[in-house]
mmCIF file of C-alpha atoms and ligand atoms in Angstrom:
data_model
loop_
_atom_site.group_PDB
_atom_site.id
_atom_site.type_symbol
_atom_site.label_atom_id
_atom_site.label_comp_id
_atom_site.label_asym_id
_atom_site.label_seq_id
_atom_site.Cartn_x
_atom_site.Cartn_y
_atom_site.Cartn_z
ATOM 1 C CA UNK Q 15 -77.988 159.841 168.354
ATOM 2 C CA UNK Q 16 -75.291 157.876 166.552
ATOM 3 C CA UNK Q 17 -71.721 158.764 167.433
ATOM 4 C CA UNK Q 18 -71.158 159.108 163.685
ATOM 5 C CA UNK Q 19 -73.777 161.824 163.262
ATOM 6 C CA UNK Q 20 -72.851 165.250 161.971
ATOM 7 C CA UNK Q 21 -73.106 168.214 164.316
ATOM 8 C CA UNK Q 22 -76.618 169.703 164.729
ATOM 9 C CA UNK Q 23 -75.698 172.642 162.473
ATOM 10 C CA UNK Q 24 -74.323 170.329 159.795
ATOM 11 C CA UNK Q 25 -77.405 168.129 159.925
ATOM 12 C CA UNK Q 26 -79.647 171.166 159.659
ATOM 13 C CA UNK Q 27 -77.718 172.319 156.594
ATOM 14 C CA UNK Q 28 -78.149 168.963 154.878
ATOM 15 C CA UNK Q 29 -81.904 168.887 155.525
ATOM 16 C CA UNK Q 30 -82.200 172.540 154.534
ATOM 17 C CA UNK Q 31 -80.570 171.879 151.160
ATOM 18 C CA UNK Q 32 -82.964 168.971 150.619
ATOM 19 C CA UNK Q 33 -86.048 170.978 151.630
ATOM 20 C CA UNK Q 34 -85.128 174.163 149.755
ATOM 21 C CA UNK Q 35 -83.861 172.598 146.542
ATOM 22 C CA UNK Q 36 -86.159 173.622 143.726
ATOM 23 C CA UNK Q 37 -86.348 172.885 140.052
ATOM 24 C CA UNK Q 38 -85.615 176.347 138.646
ATOM 25 C CA UNK Q 39 -86.680 177.774 135.282
ATOM 26 C CA UNK Q 40 -86.056 181.497 135.963
ATOM 27 C CA UNK Q 41 -82.432 182.652 135.902
ATOM 28 C CA UNK Q 42 -80.736 186.029 135.947
ATOM 29 C CA UNK Q 43 -77.794 185.281 133.646
ATOM 30 C CA UNK Q 44 -74.459 185.999 135.290
ATOM 31 C CA UNK Q 45 -71.745 183.413 135.725
ATOM 32 C CA UNK Q 46 -70.804 180.368 137.730
ATOM 33 C CA UNK Q 47 -67.177 180.754 138.893
ATOM 34 C CA UNK Q 48 -64.964 177.970 137.554
ATOM 35 C CA UNK Q 49 -64.104 176.704 141.043
ATOM 36 C CA UNK Q 50 -67.788 176.488 141.982
ATOM 37 C CA UNK Q 51 -68.618 174.578 138.805
ATOM 38 C CA UNK Q 52 -65.720 172.229 139.552
ATOM 39 C CA UNK Q 53 -67.079 171.612 143.084
ATOM 40 C CA UNK Q 54 -70.546 170.907 141.761
ATOM 41 C CA UNK Q 55 -69.302 168.444 139.164
ATOM 42 C CA UNK Q 56 -67.142 166.756 141.791
ATOM 43 C CA UNK Q 57 -70.247 166.438 143.996
ATOM 44 C CA UNK Q 58 -72.111 164.833 141.103
ATOM 45 C CA UNK Q 59 -69.200 162.486 140.474
ATOM 46 C CA UNK Q 60 -69.329 161.376 144.142
ATOM 47 C CA UNK Q 61 -72.737 159.806 143.557
ATOM 48 C CA UNK Q 62 -73.381 156.116 144.105
ATOM 49 C CA UNK Q 63 -73.691 153.998 140.960
ATOM 50 C CA UNK Q 64 -74.739 150.440 140.311
ATOM 51 C CA UNK Q 65 -71.647 148.175 140.351
ATOM 52 C CA UNK Q 66 -69.629 151.423 140.537
ATOM 53 C CA UNK Q 67 -70.110 151.731 136.775
ATOM 54 C CA UNK Q 68 -70.180 155.564 136.911
ATOM 55 C CA UNK Q 69 -72.373 155.721 133.820
ATOM 56 C CA UNK Q 70 -72.597 159.530 133.829
ATOM 57 C CA UNK Q 71 -70.976 161.785 131.261
ATOM 58 C CA UNK Q 72 -71.155 165.570 131.621
ATOM 59 C CA UNK Q 73 -70.877 167.897 128.665
ATOM 60 C CA UNK Q 74 -70.584 171.637 129.226
ATOM 61 C CA UNK Q 75 -72.275 173.566 126.416
ATOM 62 C CA UNK Q 76 -70.294 176.801 126.154
ATOM 63 C CA UNK Q 77 -70.878 177.499 122.445
ATOM 64 C CA UNK Q 78 -73.801 179.986 122.143
ATOM 65 C CA UNK Q 79 -74.874 178.472 118.815
ATOM 66 C CA UNK Q 80 -75.084 175.020 120.349
ATOM 67 C CA UNK Q 81 -77.085 176.448 123.230
ATOM 68 C CA UNK Q 82 -79.526 177.974 120.726
ATOM 69 C CA UNK Q 83 -79.756 174.666 118.868
ATOM 70 C CA UNK Q 84 -80.435 172.829 122.148
ATOM 71 C CA UNK Q 85 -83.137 175.386 122.935
ATOM 72 C CA UNK Q 86 -84.723 174.768 119.526
ATOM 73 C CA UNK Q 87 -84.841 171.017 120.225
ATOM 74 C CA UNK Q 88 -86.536 171.645 123.563
ATOM 75 C CA UNK Q 89 -89.002 174.061 122.019
ATOM 76 C CA UNK Q 90 -89.946 171.488 119.361
ATOM 77 C CA UNK Q 91 -90.519 168.844 122.034
ATOM 78 C CA UNK Q 92 -92.487 171.304 124.175
ATOM 79 C CA UNK Q 93 -94.946 171.736 121.290
ATOM 80 C CA UNK Q 94 -95.164 167.953 120.727
ATOM 81 C CA UNK Q 95 -95.753 167.431 124.461
ATOM 82 C CA UNK Q 96 -98.561 169.988 124.425
ATOM 83 C CA UNK Q 97 -100.186 168.148 121.509
ATOM 84 C CA UNK Q 98 -99.902 164.858 123.405
ATOM 85 C CA UNK Q 99 -101.520 166.400 126.489
ATOM 86 C CA UNK Q 100 -104.839 166.982 124.736
ATOM 87 C CA UNK Q 101 -107.201 169.084 126.840
ATOM 88 C CA UNK Q 102 -104.393 170.437 129.066
ATOM 89 C CA UNK Q 103 -102.410 171.564 126.034
ATOM 90 C CA UNK Q 104 -103.017 175.327 126.411
ATOM 91 C CA UNK Q 105 -102.400 175.194 130.155
ATOM 92 C CA UNK Q 106 -99.113 173.362 129.528
ATOM 93 C CA UNK Q 107 -97.996 175.890 126.916
ATOM 94 C CA UNK Q 108 -98.406 178.653 129.508
ATOM 95 C CA UNK Q 109 -95.981 176.942 131.903
ATOM 96 C CA UNK Q 110 -92.306 177.847 131.875
ATOM 97 C CA UNK Q 111 -90.520 174.523 131.489
ATOM 98 C CA UNK Q 112 -86.918 175.551 130.852
ATOM 99 C CA UNK Q 113 -84.446 178.379 131.329
ATOM 100 C CA UNK Q 114 -81.945 177.425 128.636
ATOM 101 C CA UNK Q 115 -81.430 180.904 127.218
ATOM 102 C CA UNK Q 116 -81.122 182.667 130.575
ATOM 103 C CA UNK Q 117 -79.042 180.339 132.727
ATOM 104 C CA UNK Q 118 -75.345 180.998 133.306
ATOM 105 C CA UNK Q 119 -74.284 177.451 132.468
ATOM 106 C CA UNK Q 120 -75.861 174.725 130.369
ATOM 107 C CA UNK Q 121 -74.787 171.125 130.955
ATOM 108 C CA UNK Q 122 -75.879 168.013 129.128
ATOM 109 C CA UNK Q 123 -75.795 164.811 131.157
ATOM 110 C CA UNK Q 124 -75.740 161.489 129.357
ATOM 111 C CA UNK Q 125 -75.547 157.771 129.909
ATOM 112 C CA UNK Q 126 -72.263 156.443 128.546
ATOM 113 C CA UNK Q 127 -72.010 154.016 125.654
ATOM 114 C CA UNK Q 128 -71.164 150.330 126.235
ATOM 115 C CA UNK Q 129 -73.414 149.940 129.285
ATOM 116 C CA UNK Q 130 -74.383 146.395 128.317
ATOM 117 C CA UNK Q 131 -70.946 145.244 129.562
ATOM 118 C CA UNK Q 132 -72.026 146.118 133.116
ATOM 119 C CA UNK Q 133 -74.174 143.312 134.536
ATOM 120 C CA UNK Q 134 -73.667 143.725 138.308
ATOM 121 C CA UNK Q 135 -76.982 144.968 139.712
ATOM 122 C CA UNK Q 136 -78.463 145.373 136.242
ATOM 123 C CA UNK Q 137 -79.170 141.830 135.028
ATOM 124 C CA UNK Q 138 -82.848 142.096 135.965
ATOM 125 C CA UNK Q 139 -82.987 145.889 136.265
ATOM 126 C CA UNK Q 140 -80.978 147.397 133.407
ATOM 127 C CA UNK Q 141 -82.477 150.802 134.157
ATOM 128 C CA UNK Q 142 -80.268 151.032 137.256
ATOM 129 C CA UNK Q 143 -77.801 152.892 135.021
ATOM 130 C CA UNK Q 144 -80.384 155.654 134.702
ATOM 131 C CA UNK Q 145 -80.979 155.557 138.457
ATOM 132 C CA UNK Q 146 -77.246 156.084 138.984
ATOM 133 C CA UNK Q 147 -77.156 159.111 136.685
ATOM 134 C CA UNK Q 148 -80.161 160.505 138.559
ATOM 135 C CA UNK Q 149 -78.200 160.157 141.818
ATOM 136 C CA UNK Q 150 -75.377 162.201 140.286
ATOM 137 C CA UNK Q 151 -77.771 164.895 139.136
ATOM 138 C CA UNK Q 152 -79.426 165.028 142.559
ATOM 139 C CA UNK Q 153 -76.006 165.488 144.194
ATOM 140 C CA UNK Q 154 -75.312 168.374 141.838
ATOM 141 C CA UNK Q 155 -78.781 169.805 142.485
ATOM 142 C CA UNK Q 156 -78.343 169.799 146.265
ATOM 143 C CA UNK Q 157 -74.808 171.151 146.111
ATOM 144 C CA UNK Q 158 -75.963 173.934 143.780
ATOM 145 C CA UNK Q 159 -78.690 174.895 146.267
ATOM 146 C CA UNK Q 160 -76.107 175.044 149.040
ATOM 147 C CA UNK Q 161 -73.978 177.312 146.794
ATOM 148 C CA UNK Q 162 -77.034 179.553 146.230
ATOM 149 C CA UNK Q 163 -77.369 178.552 142.582
ATOM 150 C CA UNK Q 164 -80.502 177.357 140.859
ATOM 151 C CA UNK Q 165 -80.665 174.252 138.722
ATOM 152 C CA UNK Q 166 -83.380 173.062 136.383
ATOM 153 C CA UNK Q 167 -83.571 169.582 134.898
ATOM 154 C CA UNK Q 168 -84.924 169.705 131.353
ATOM 155 C CA UNK Q 169 -85.917 166.401 129.795
ATOM 156 C CA UNK Q 170 -88.076 167.759 127.004
ATOM 157 C CA UNK Q 171 -86.017 166.803 123.969
ATOM 158 C CA UNK Q 172 -85.578 164.057 121.400
ATOM 159 C CA UNK Q 173 -82.537 162.177 122.794
ATOM 160 C CA UNK Q 174 -81.360 161.085 119.334
ATOM 161 C CA UNK Q 175 -81.429 164.647 118.034
ATOM 162 C CA UNK Q 176 -79.546 165.971 121.074
ATOM 163 C CA UNK Q 177 -77.015 163.135 120.822
ATOM 164 C CA UNK Q 178 -76.427 164.073 117.158
ATOM 165 C CA UNK Q 179 -76.068 167.756 118.013
ATOM 166 C CA UNK Q 180 -73.446 167.060 120.692
ATOM 167 C CA UNK Q 181 -71.499 164.378 118.809
ATOM 168 C CA UNK Q 182 -72.298 161.616 121.276
ATOM 169 C CA UNK Q 183 -71.213 158.071 120.394
ATOM 170 C CA UNK Q 184 -73.674 155.330 119.380
ATOM 171 C CA UNK Q 185 -75.101 153.663 122.473
ATOM 172 C CA UNK Q 186 -74.857 156.759 124.663
ATOM 173 C CA UNK Q 187 -78.045 158.595 125.597
ATOM 174 C CA UNK Q 188 -78.584 162.134 126.873
ATOM 175 C CA UNK Q 189 -80.984 162.243 129.828
ATOM 176 C CA UNK Q 190 -80.802 165.842 130.989
ATOM 177 C CA UNK Q 191 -80.108 169.373 129.951
ATOM 178 C CA UNK Q 192 -79.242 171.109 133.196
ATOM 179 C CA UNK Q 193 -79.781 174.854 133.429
ATOM 180 C CA UNK Q 194 -77.542 176.183 136.187
ATOM 181 C CA UNK Q 195 -76.872 179.606 137.563
ATOM 182 C CA UNK Q 196 -77.795 182.579 139.734
ATOM 183 C CA UNK Q 197 -81.515 183.167 140.307
ATOM 184 C CA UNK Q 198 -83.454 186.128 141.620
ATOM 185 C CA UNK Q 199 -85.181 183.937 144.221
ATOM 186 C CA UNK Q 200 -85.914 180.266 144.775
ATOM 187 C CA UNK Q 201 -89.567 179.243 144.406
ATOM 188 C CA UNK Q 202 -91.101 178.602 147.824
ATOM 189 C CA UNK Q 203 -92.890 175.524 146.491
ATOM 190 C CA UNK Q 204 -92.396 173.443 143.349
ATOM 191 C CA UNK Q 205 -93.285 175.753 140.470
ATOM 192 C CA UNK Q 206 -95.824 173.223 139.168
ATOM 193 C CA UNK Q 207 -97.599 173.542 142.533
ATOM 194 C CA UNK Q 208 -97.397 177.347 142.513
ATOM 195 C CA UNK Q 209 -98.864 177.338 138.993
ATOM 196 C CA UNK Q 210 -101.679 174.938 139.936
ATOM 197 C CA UNK Q 211 -100.484 172.253 137.491
ATOM 198 C CA UNK Q 212 -99.997 169.472 140.038
ATOM 199 C CA UNK Q 213 -100.740 168.646 143.661
ATOM 200 C CA UNK Q 214 -98.110 166.724 145.598
ATOM 201 C CA UNK Q 215 -99.212 163.811 147.790
ATOM 202 C CA UNK Q 216 -98.064 163.535 151.408
ATOM 203 C CA UNK Q 217 -95.562 160.866 152.408
ATOM 204 C CA UNK Q 218 -98.190 159.153 154.584
ATOM 205 C CA UNK Q 219 -100.078 158.105 151.423
ATOM 206 C CA UNK Q 220 -96.956 156.626 149.867
ATOM 207 C CA UNK Q 221 -95.515 154.741 152.831
ATOM 208 C CA UNK Q 222 -96.621 151.152 153.433
ATOM 209 C CA UNK Q 223 -95.800 148.449 155.930
ATOM 210 C CA UNK Q 224 -95.444 144.791 155.019
ATOM 211 C CA UNK Q 225 -98.083 144.862 152.257
ATOM 212 C CA UNK Q 226 -98.623 147.378 149.473
ATOM 213 C CA UNK Q 227 -101.399 149.763 150.494
ATOM 214 C CA UNK Q 228 -101.181 148.924 154.197
ATOM 215 C CA UNK Q 229 -100.184 151.574 156.690
ATOM 216 C CA UNK Q 230 -99.444 148.918 159.308
ATOM 217 C CA UNK Q 231 -102.043 150.289 161.750
HETATM 218 C C1 FMN R 216 -86.175 163.308 135.757
HETATM 219 C C2 FMN R 216 -86.744 164.691 135.816
HETATM 220 C C3 FMN R 216 -87.021 165.382 134.642
HETATM 221 C C4 FMN R 216 -87.571 166.666 134.677
HETATM 222 N N1 FMN R 216 -87.823 167.354 133.503
HETATM 223 C C5 FMN R 216 -88.326 168.601 133.571
HETATM 224 C C6 FMN R 216 -88.528 169.380 132.381
HETATM 225 O O1 FMN R 216 -88.252 168.957 131.252
HETATM 226 N N2 FMN R 216 -89.023 170.622 132.495
HETATM 227 C C7 FMN R 216 -89.357 171.145 133.730
HETATM 228 O O2 FMN R 216 -89.826 172.287 133.778
HETATM 229 N N3 FMN R 216 -89.159 170.451 134.861
HETATM 230 C C8 FMN R 216 -88.635 169.204 134.808
HETATM 231 N N4 FMN R 216 -88.404 168.515 135.963
HETATM 232 C C9 FMN R 216 -88.679 169.167 137.270
HETATM 233 C C10 FMN R 216 -89.941 168.688 137.946
HETATM 234 O O3 FMN R 216 -91.073 169.239 137.318
HETATM 235 C C11 FMN R 216 -89.862 169.085 139.422
HETATM 236 O O4 FMN R 216 -88.803 168.396 140.019
HETATM 237 C C12 FMN R 216 -91.147 168.819 140.181
HETATM 238 O O5 FMN R 216 -92.182 169.600 139.687
HETATM 239 C C13 FMN R 216 -90.980 169.097 141.681
HETATM 240 O O6 FMN R 216 -90.493 170.405 141.895
HETATM 241 P P1 FMN R 216 -89.172 170.679 142.724
HETATM 242 O O7 FMN R 216 -88.047 169.970 142.009
HETATM 243 O O8 FMN R 216 -88.998 172.164 142.743
HETATM 244 O O9 FMN R 216 -89.377 170.099 144.092
HETATM 245 C C14 FMN R 216 -87.857 167.249 135.943
HETATM 246 C C15 FMN R 216 -87.540 166.565 137.126
HETATM 247 C C16 FMN R 216 -86.997 165.307 137.068
HETATM 248 C C17 FMN R 216 -86.663 164.592 138.358
#
């Protein structure tokens, strides 16, 4: 064990947050105390980012009319997604894919404008800005689980329409509507597994050694 390791209890807490984090779509309203929200956003802001560009922007949606308008955008995209899914359309429409109206807090997360000025680590992989924002959201997700709060990442929306709604500058791009707040209970398994929509693959099928597809045995 490295001398820099956390204590056993601390390590267990970290792995527990990772294992018990769930994407939540069922919320019980309520509130997120201001100091808790501040901690969660600080956790997100501690994320790694390519070239330390910190491309994330967080926008708290506290206006009920804006929340309704965001919900309408998601609902429109939900219907378009169902159409695009063809034979699984009805099955998809039965899934709950967002908790925008019921969550205590709604946050939009966006990529900042002017990202083309940041070349470090992005010359061949410009999408590393998106990867950095995802790191921030994952930090927030894990911290929320540790605080006992659910979080759901909603990406079913037209980014241009959401950007217009929230007055985002040209060149910025919303990537998430985050539903955050108290929940009755955390799903034991990913909800898409519980609902029979998807089957996760074990790590052993996704881990290679030296050559793609080789387990190294
Ligand atoms: C980038 C990203 C976008 C997602 N968008 C949605 C979404 O729009 N609606 C939804 O219900 N779940 C969304 N999810 C949640 C996934 O469905 C969920 O993470 C996956 O089923 C595994 O479940 P778990 O997070 O509980 O482990 C998204 C997750 C990620 C990482």
